[in-house]
Coordinates of C-alpha atoms and ligand atoms in Angstrom, one line a residue:
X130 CA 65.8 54.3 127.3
X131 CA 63.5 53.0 130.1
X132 CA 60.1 51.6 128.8
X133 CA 57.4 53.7 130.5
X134 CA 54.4 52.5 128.3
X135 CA 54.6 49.1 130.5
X136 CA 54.5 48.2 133.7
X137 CA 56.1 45.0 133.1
X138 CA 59.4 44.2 134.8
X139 CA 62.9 44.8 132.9
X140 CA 66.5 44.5 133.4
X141 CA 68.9 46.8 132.7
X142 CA 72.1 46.1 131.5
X143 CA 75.2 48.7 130.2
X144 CA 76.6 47.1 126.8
X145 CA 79.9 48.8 125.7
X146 CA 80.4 48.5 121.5
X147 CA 82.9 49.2 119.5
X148 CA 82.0 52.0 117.4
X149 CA 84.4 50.9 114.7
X150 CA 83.7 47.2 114.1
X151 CA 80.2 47.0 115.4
X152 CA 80.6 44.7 118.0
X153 CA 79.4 44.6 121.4
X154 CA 83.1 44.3 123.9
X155 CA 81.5 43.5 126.8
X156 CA 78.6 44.5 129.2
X157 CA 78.0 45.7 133.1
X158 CA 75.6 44.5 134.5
X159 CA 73.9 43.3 137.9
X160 CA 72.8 40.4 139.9
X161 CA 69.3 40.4 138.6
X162 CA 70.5 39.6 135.0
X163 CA 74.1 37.4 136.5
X164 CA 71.4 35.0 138.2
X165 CA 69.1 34.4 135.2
X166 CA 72.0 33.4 132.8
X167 CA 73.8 31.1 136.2
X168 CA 69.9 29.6 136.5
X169 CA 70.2 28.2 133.3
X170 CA 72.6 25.5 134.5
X171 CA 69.7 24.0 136.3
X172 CA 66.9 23.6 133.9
X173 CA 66.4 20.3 132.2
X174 CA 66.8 20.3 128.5
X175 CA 63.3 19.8 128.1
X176 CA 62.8 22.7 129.8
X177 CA 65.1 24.8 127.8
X178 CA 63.5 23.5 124.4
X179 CA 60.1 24.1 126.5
X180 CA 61.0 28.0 126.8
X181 CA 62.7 28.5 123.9
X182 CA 60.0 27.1 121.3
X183 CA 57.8 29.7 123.0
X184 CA 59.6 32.8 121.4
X185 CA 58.2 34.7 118.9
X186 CA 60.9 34.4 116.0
X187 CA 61.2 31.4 114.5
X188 CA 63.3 32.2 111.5
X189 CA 66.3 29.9 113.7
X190 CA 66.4 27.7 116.3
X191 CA 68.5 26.8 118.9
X192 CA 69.4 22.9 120.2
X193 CA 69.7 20.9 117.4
X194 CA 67.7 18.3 117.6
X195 CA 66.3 18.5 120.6
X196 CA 63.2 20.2 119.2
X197 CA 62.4 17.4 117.5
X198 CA 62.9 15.4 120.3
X199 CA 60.8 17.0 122.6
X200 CA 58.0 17.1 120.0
X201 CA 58.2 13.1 119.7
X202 CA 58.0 12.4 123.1
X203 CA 54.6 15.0 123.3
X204 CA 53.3 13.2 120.4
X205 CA 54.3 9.8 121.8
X206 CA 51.0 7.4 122.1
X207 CA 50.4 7.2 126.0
X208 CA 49.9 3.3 125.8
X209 CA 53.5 2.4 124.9
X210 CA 54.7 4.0 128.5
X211 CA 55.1 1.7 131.1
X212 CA 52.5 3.6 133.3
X213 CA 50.1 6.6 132.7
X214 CA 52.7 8.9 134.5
X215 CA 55.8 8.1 132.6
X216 CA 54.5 10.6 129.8
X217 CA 54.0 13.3 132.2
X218 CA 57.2 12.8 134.2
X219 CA 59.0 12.8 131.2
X220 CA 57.7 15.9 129.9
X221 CA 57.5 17.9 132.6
X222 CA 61.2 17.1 134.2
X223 CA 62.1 18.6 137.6
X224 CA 64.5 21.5 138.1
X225 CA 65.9 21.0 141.9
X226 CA 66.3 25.2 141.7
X227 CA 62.5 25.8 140.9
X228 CA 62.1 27.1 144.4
X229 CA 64.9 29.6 144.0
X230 CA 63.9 30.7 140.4
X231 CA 60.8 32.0 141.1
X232 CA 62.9 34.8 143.1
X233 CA 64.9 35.4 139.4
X234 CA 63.6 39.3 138.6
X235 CA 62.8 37.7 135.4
X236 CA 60.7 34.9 134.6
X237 CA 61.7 32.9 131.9
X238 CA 61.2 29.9 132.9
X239 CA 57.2 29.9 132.9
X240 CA 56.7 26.1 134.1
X241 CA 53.9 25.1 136.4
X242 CA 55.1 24.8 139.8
X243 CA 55.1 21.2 140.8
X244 CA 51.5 19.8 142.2
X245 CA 51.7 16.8 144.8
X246 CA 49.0 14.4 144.4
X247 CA 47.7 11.3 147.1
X248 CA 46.0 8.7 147.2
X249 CA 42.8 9.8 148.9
X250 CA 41.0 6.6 149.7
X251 CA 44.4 5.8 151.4
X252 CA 44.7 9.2 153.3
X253 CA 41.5 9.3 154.8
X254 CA 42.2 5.1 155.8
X255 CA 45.2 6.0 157.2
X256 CA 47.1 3.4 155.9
X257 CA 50.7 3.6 156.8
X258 CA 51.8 1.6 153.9
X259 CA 51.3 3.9 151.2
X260 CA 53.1 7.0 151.5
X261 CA 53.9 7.9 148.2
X262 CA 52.9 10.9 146.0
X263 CA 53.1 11.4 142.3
X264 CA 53.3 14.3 140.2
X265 CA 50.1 14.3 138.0
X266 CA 47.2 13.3 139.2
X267 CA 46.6 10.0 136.7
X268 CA 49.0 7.2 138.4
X269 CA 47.4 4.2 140.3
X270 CA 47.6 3.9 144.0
X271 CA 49.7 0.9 144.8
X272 CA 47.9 -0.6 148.1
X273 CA 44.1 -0.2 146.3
X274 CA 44.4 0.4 142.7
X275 CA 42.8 3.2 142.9
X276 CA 43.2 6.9 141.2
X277 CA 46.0 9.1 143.3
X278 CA 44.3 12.6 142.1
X279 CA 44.1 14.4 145.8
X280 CA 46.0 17.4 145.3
X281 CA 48.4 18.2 148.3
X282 CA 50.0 22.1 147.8
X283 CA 53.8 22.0 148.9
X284 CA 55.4 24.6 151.1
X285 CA 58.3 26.4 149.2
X286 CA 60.8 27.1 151.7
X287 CA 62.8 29.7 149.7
X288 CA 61.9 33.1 150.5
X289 CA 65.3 35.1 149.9
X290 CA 65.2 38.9 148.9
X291 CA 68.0 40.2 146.9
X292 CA 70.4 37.9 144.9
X293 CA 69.4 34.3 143.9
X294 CA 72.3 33.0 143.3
X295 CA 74.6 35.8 143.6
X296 CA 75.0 38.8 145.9
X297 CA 72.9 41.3 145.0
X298 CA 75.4 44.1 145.6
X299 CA 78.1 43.3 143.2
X300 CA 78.4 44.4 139.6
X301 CA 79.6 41.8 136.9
X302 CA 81.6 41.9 133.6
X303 CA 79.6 39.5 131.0
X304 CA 81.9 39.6 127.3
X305 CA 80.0 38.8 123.9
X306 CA 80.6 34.6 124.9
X307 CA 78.9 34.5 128.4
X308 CA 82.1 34.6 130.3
X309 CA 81.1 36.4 133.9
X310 CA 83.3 37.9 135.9
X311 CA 82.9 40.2 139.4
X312 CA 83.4 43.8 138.1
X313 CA 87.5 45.3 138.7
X314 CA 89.1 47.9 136.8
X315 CA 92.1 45.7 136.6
X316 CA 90.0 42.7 135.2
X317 CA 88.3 44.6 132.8
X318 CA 91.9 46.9 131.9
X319 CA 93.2 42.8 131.5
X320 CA 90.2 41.9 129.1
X321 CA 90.4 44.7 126.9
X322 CA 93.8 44.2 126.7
X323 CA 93.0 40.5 125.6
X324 CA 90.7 41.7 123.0
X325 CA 93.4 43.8 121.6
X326 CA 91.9 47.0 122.6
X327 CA 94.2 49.7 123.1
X328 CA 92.2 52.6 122.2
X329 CA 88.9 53.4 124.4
X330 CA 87.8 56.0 122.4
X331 CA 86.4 53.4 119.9
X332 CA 84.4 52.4 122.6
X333 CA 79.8 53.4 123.5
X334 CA 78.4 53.1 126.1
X335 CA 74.3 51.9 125.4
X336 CA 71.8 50.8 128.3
X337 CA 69.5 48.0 127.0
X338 CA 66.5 47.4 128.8
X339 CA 64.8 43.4 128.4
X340 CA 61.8 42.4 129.4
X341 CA 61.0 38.2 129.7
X342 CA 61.2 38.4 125.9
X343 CA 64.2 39.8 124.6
X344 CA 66.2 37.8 127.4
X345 CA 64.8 34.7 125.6
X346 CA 66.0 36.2 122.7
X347 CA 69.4 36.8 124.2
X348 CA 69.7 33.1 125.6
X349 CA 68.2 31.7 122.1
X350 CA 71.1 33.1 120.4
X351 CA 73.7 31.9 122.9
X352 CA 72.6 28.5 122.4
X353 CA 72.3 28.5 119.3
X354 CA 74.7 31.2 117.2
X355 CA 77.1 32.4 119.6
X356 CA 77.9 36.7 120.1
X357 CA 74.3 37.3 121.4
X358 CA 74.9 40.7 122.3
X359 CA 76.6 41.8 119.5
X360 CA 73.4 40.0 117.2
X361 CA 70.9 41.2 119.9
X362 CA 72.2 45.0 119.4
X363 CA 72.9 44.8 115.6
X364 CA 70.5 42.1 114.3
X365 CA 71.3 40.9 111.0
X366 CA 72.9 44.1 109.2
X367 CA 76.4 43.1 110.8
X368 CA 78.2 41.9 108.2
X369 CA 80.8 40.8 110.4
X370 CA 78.8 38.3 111.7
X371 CA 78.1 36.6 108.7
X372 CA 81.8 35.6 108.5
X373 CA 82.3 34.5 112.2
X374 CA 82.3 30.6 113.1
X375 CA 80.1 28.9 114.4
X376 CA 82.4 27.0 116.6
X377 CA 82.9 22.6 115.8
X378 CA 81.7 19.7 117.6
X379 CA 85.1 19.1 119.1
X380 CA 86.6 16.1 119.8
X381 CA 85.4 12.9 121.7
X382 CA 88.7 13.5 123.8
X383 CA 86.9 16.0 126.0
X384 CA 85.7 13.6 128.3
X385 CA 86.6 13.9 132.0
X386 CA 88.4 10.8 133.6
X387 CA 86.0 9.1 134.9
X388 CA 83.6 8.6 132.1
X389 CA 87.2 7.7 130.4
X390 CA 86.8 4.6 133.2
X391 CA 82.8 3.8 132.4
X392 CA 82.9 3.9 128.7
X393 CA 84.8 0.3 128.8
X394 CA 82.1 -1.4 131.1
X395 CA 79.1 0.5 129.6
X396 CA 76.1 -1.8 128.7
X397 CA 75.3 -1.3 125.0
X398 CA 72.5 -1.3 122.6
X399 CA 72.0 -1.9 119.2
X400 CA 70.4 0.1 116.5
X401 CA 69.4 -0.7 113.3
X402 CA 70.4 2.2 110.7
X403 CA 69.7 2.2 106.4
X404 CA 71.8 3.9 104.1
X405 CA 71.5 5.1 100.8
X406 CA 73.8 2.2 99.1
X407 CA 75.6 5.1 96.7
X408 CA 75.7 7.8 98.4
X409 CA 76.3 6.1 102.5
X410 CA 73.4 9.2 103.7
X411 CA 71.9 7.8 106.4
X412 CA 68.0 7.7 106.2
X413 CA 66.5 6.0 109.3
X414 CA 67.1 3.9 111.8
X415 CA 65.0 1.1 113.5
X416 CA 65.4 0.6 117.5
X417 CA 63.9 -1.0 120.4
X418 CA 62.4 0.5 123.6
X419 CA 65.8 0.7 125.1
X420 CA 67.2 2.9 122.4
X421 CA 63.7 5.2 122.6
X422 CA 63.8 5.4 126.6
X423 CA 67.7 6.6 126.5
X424 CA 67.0 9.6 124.1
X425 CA 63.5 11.1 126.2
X426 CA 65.7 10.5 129.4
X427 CA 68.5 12.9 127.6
X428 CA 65.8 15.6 128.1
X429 CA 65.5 15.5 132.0
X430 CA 69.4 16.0 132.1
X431 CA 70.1 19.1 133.2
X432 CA 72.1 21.8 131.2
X433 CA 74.8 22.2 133.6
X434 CA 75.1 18.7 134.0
X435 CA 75.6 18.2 130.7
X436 CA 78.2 20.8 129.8
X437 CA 79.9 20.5 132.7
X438 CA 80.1 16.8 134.0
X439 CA 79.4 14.9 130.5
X440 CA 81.4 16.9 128.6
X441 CA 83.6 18.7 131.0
X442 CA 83.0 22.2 129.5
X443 CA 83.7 21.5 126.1
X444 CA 80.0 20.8 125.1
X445 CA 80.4 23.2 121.2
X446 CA 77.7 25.8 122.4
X447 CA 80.5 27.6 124.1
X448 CA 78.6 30.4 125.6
X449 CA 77.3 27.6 128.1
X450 CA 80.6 26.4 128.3
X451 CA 81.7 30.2 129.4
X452 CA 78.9 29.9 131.9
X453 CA 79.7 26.9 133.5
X454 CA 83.3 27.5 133.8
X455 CA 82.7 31.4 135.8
X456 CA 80.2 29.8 138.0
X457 CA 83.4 27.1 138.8
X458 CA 85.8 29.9 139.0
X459 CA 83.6 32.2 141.1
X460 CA 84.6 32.5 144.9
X461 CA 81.3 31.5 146.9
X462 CA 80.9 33.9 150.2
X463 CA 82.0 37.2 148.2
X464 CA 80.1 36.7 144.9
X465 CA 78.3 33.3 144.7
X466 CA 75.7 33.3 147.9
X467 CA 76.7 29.5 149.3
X468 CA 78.5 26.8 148.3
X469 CA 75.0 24.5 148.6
X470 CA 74.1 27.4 145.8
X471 CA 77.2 26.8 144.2
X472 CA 76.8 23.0 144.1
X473 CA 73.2 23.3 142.8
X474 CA 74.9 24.8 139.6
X475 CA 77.7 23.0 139.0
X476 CA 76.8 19.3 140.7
X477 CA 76.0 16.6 138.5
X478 CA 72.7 14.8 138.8
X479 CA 69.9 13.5 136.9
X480 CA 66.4 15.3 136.4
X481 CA 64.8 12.4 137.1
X482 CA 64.4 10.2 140.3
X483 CA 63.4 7.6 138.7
X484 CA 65.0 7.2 135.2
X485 CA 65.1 4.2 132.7
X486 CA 68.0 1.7 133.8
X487 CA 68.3 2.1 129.7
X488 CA 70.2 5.7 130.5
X489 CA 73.5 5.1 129.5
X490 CA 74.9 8.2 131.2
X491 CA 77.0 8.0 134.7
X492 CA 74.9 10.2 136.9
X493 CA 72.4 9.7 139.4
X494 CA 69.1 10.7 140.3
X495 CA 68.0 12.9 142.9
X496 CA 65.3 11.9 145.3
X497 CA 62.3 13.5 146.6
X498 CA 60.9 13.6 149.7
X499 CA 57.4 15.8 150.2
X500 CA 55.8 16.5 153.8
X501 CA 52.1 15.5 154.0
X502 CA 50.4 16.4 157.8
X503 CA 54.3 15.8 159.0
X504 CA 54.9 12.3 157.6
X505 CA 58.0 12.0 155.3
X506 CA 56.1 10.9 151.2
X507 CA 58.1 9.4 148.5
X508 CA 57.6 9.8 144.8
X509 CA 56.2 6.6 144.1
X510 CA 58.2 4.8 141.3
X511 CA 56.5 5.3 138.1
X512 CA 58.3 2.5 136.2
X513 CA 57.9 -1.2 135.2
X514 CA 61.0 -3.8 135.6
X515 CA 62.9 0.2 135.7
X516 CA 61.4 0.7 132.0
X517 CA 59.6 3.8 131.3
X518 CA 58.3 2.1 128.1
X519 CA 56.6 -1.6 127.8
X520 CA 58.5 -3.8 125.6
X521 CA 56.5 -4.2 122.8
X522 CA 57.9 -2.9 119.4
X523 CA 60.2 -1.0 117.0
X524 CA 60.5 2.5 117.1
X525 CA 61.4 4.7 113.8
X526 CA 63.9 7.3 114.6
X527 CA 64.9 9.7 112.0
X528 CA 68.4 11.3 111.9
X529 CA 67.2 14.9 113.5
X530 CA 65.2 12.6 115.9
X531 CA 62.1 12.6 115.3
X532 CA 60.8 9.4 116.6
X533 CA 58.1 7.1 116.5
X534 CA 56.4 3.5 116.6
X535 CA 57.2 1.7 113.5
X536 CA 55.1 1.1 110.6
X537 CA 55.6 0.1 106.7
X538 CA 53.9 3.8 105.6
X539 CA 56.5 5.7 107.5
X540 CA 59.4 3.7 105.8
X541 CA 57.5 3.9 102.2
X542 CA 57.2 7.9 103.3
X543 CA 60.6 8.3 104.2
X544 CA 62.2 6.6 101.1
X545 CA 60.0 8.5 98.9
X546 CA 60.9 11.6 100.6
X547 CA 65.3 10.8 100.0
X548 CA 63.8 9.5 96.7
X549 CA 65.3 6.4 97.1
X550 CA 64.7 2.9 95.2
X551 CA 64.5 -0.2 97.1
X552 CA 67.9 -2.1 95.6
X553 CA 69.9 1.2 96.9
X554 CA 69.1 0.6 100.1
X555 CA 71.6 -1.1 102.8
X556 CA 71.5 -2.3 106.6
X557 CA 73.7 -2.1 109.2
X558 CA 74.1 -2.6 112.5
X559 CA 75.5 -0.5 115.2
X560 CA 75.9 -0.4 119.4
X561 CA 75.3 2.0 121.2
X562 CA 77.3 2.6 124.5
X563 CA 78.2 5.2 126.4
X564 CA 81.0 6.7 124.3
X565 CA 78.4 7.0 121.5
X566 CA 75.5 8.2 123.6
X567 CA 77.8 11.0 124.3
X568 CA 78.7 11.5 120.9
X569 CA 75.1 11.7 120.3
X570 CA 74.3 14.0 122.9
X571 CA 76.8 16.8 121.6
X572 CA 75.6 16.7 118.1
X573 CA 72.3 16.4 119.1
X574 CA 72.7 19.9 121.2
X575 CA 74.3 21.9 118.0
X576 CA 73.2 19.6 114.8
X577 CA 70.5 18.1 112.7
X578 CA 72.8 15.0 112.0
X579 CA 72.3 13.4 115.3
X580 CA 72.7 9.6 114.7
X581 CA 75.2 10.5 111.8
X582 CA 77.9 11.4 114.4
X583 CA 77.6 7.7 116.1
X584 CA 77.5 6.1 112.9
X585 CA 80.9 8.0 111.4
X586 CA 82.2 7.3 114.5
X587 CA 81.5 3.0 114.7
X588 CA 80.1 0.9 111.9
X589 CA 80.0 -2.7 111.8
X590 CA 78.2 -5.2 109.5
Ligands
LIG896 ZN1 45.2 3.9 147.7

C-alpha cells in the first residue's frame, strides 16, 4: 500500500510470488526503477561500498573485501601520497553518468557533485599557461606554487525529463536475478515456462513501494546474496533460502580475448606473503607502493567495467552479471534512449584520468575537460613520476585487505591474533600480473580470502 505518512519519493514496483514455494517469480515494473538498477553499471566501486556502508543493517555485507579496502585508503596517512590530492581523488572517484543520475527518481547515490577549483592568483594574472583545475581545493598551482582553492561551479548540461536511461513509457520484466527484459506476454508466457511454471494460479500479485532505503536494501542483497526480491519480500523466515547457493568464483577461463593477449606481456609485481608453516593459512603479506597503488586504483573502476570488460559477465555476483548482459541485449532507440547512453553503461573505461601506471588492468582513463569564462581547463595531473604514492616503504596488507604502512607491532599483533609462534612461520614470494590481479579482483568482490585466491593459484619460493 502507498505510504501517505511521508512525503518522500517512492517507487512502485508489482512483484508476482509463488504462493506455494514462497518465492518471488518475477516483477513489473517501470523506467523509474529499470534506470536505478542500469545506473549501477556506472558507479565506481568506491562508490558502491560508499552507498552501501551507509544502510542501516549491518548484520551482512556486501563486496567482499572491498569494505576493508575502502576503509584503508580513508585511514591512509596523507603524507605517503604523492601529492595532497591523491587521497581525495582516490576517494572520491568520478562517475562519467553523475550528470544523468541526478534525474534517477531515486537518489541512491548521495555523492557530492563535483566542485572545480582554480588557481586564483593565476586567474586574476591571466596567465595562459596554467589552465588546469583540480577537484578539491588543497593541490598546488603548478606556474606559482600556490593554493588552487577558487571554487568554479560547473554547468550540468543534462536536463532530460522522463527516462534516464531508458524510455520512460515502456514497462519491464525484472526475474529474482536482475535479468531485465521490455515487458511481452510472449516473453513473460517463455519465462514462466523456463521456470517450470505451468500453473498461474500459484501465482500473487503484491505492489511494493521503496523509498531511497529499501532500494539500498534491494541492491545490498544483489550484490551480496543473490534472490533480492524473494529475501526483500520474505526476509529470513524462507527456509528455502537457506538451502540456495550462493553461486562460485568461477573459473579464470572467463576472460575475454584480449586480456587472453595482455596477460603474457603484463608488467608484474612482487609480494611478499607468510604462512603458517603447518597449516599453509596465509597470514599477511608485505608489499611495496606498487602493490598498495594497484588495489586503491581497483576502487575507481567502475562496476560495469568490471563485470563486463574484465570479466566478461562472469564476475560470481551474477545479479550484476544479469544486468550487464540485458543492458547488451537491449535494442537502443525502442527501449535504451541512445546508443551514447548505451555505451555509457556498457563501455569500458577507468574512473580515474589519471591513474597509477602500477594499474595492472587494460583500460583507459577518461579525460576531463571543464569550461572556465570559455577557455577549454584540464584536470591537472595529480601524480608524481605517474605514482599516486611516494616510494618510501612497506605496506602490511592483510588477507581481507586491510592495509597499512608497516611496522614490527602490527606483525607481533597479527601473529598473536592466528596465535602463531615464530618457528611456524614461512616466506614466500609471489608476482603479481595481470592474470592474478584479476584473480584478485573477483574474490575480492564476493570473498574475505582476497590474496588467498592469487596465492592457490601461483606460488614460488
Ligand atoms: Zn598559480
Amino acid at each position: 500500500m502507498a505510504d501517505t505518512t511521508t512525503n518522500k519519493t517512492k517507487i512502485s514496483i508489482k512483484v508476482f510470488v509463488d504462493k506455494e514455494k514462497r518465492r518471488v517469480v518475477y516483477a513489473e515494473a517501470d523506467h523509474s526503477f529499470v534506470d536505478i538498477l542500469f545506473s549501477l553499471m556506472t558507479l565506481p566501486l568506491g562508490t558502491i561500498v560508499k552507498m552501501l556502508g551507509k544502510h542501516a543493517d549491518t548484520t551482512f555485507e556486501a563486496l567482499g573485501s572491498l569494505n576493508n579496502l575502502y576503509q584503508s585508503l580513508k585511514d591512509f596517512p596523507e603524507s605517503y601520497f604523492a601529492t595532497e590530492e591523491c587521497k581525495f581523488m582516490l576517494l572520491n572517484p568520478r562517475s562519467l553518468s553523475y550528470d544523468h543520475c541526478k534525474n534517477l527518481k531515486l537518489k541512491i547515490d548521495d555523492t557530492d557533485p563535483v566542485k572545480y577549483f582554480i588557481c586564483g592568483t593565476c586567474w586574476s594574472k591571466s596567465y595562459s599557461t596554467s589552465l588546469y583545475f583540480s577537484i578539491c581545493n588543497k593541490a598546488k598551482c603548478r606556474t606559482c606554487g600556490g593554493l588552487m582553492n577558487s571554487p568554479h561551479s560547473s554547468k550540468s548540461n543534462v536536463c532530460l525529463g522522463g527516462g534516464v536511461f531508458v524510455s520512460d513509457i515502456a514497462n519491464f520484466i525484472v526475474t529474482d536475478d536482475f535479468s531485465v527484459m521490455p515487458y511481452s506476454t510472449v516473453g513473460l508466457l517463455r519465462l514462466l515456462t523456463d521456470l517450470g511454471i505451468n500453473d498461474t494460479s500459484h501465482l500473487e500479485e503484491k505492489k511494493i513501494d521503496m523509498g531511497s532505503e529499501q532500494m539500498l536494501y534491494l541492491l545490498k542483497i544483489a550484490l551480496s546474496r543473490g534472490f533480492p526480491f524473494t529475501r526483500l519480500i520474505f526476509h529470513k523466515n524462507n527456509p528455502l533460502l537457506a538451502g540456495l547457493a550462493v553461486p562460485g568464483l568461477g573459473s579464470a577461463s572467463d576472460q575475454p580475448d584480449f586480456i587472453k593477449k595482455e596477460i603474457s606481456t603484463s608488467s608484474k609485481m612482487v609480494l611478499e606473503v607468510c604462512l603458517q608453516k603447518s597449516t599453509g593459512k596465509l597470514l599477511f603479506a608485505e608489499a611495496k607502493e606498487d602493490f598498495v597503488e594497484f588495489l586503491f586504483g581497483i576502487l575507481s573502476i567502475p562496476l560495469g567495467t568490471v563485470v563486463g570488460t574484465l570479466m566478461n559477465g562472469t564476475s560470481s555476483i551474477s545479479c550484476m552479471d544479469n544486468v550487464l548482459k540485458s543492458i547488451s541485449n537491449m535494442s537502443v532507440g525502442r527501449y535504451l534512449k541512445s546508443q551514447d547512453l548505451k555505451n555509457m553503461l556498457v563501455t569500458p573505461h577507468f574512473g580515474q584520468e589519471y591513474y597509477s601506471k602500477n594499474q595492472l588492468f587494460p583500460i583507459k582513463g577518461t579525460l576531463t575537460t571543464q569550461s572556465v569564462s570559455d577557455y577549454p581547463y584540464q584536470l591537472k595531473d595529480p601524480r608524481l613520476n605517474s605514482q599516486l604514492l611516494r616510494q618510501c616503504s612497506m605496506f602490511f596488507v592483510t588477507n581481507d585487505l586491510v592495509i597499512s604502512p608497516s611496522s614490527s607491532q602490527l606483525a607481533m599483533k597479527t601473529l598473536e591474533k592466528f596465535q602463531v609462534t615464530l618457528n611456524d612461520i614461512e616466506k614466500y614470494e609471489i608476482s603479481i600480473g595481470l592474470e592474478e590481479g584479476l584473480r584478485l579482483l573477483k574474490a575480492s568482490l564476493r570473498s574475505s580470502l582476497t590474496l588467498t585466491s592469487i596465492l592457490e593459484h601461483q606460488l614460488k619460493r
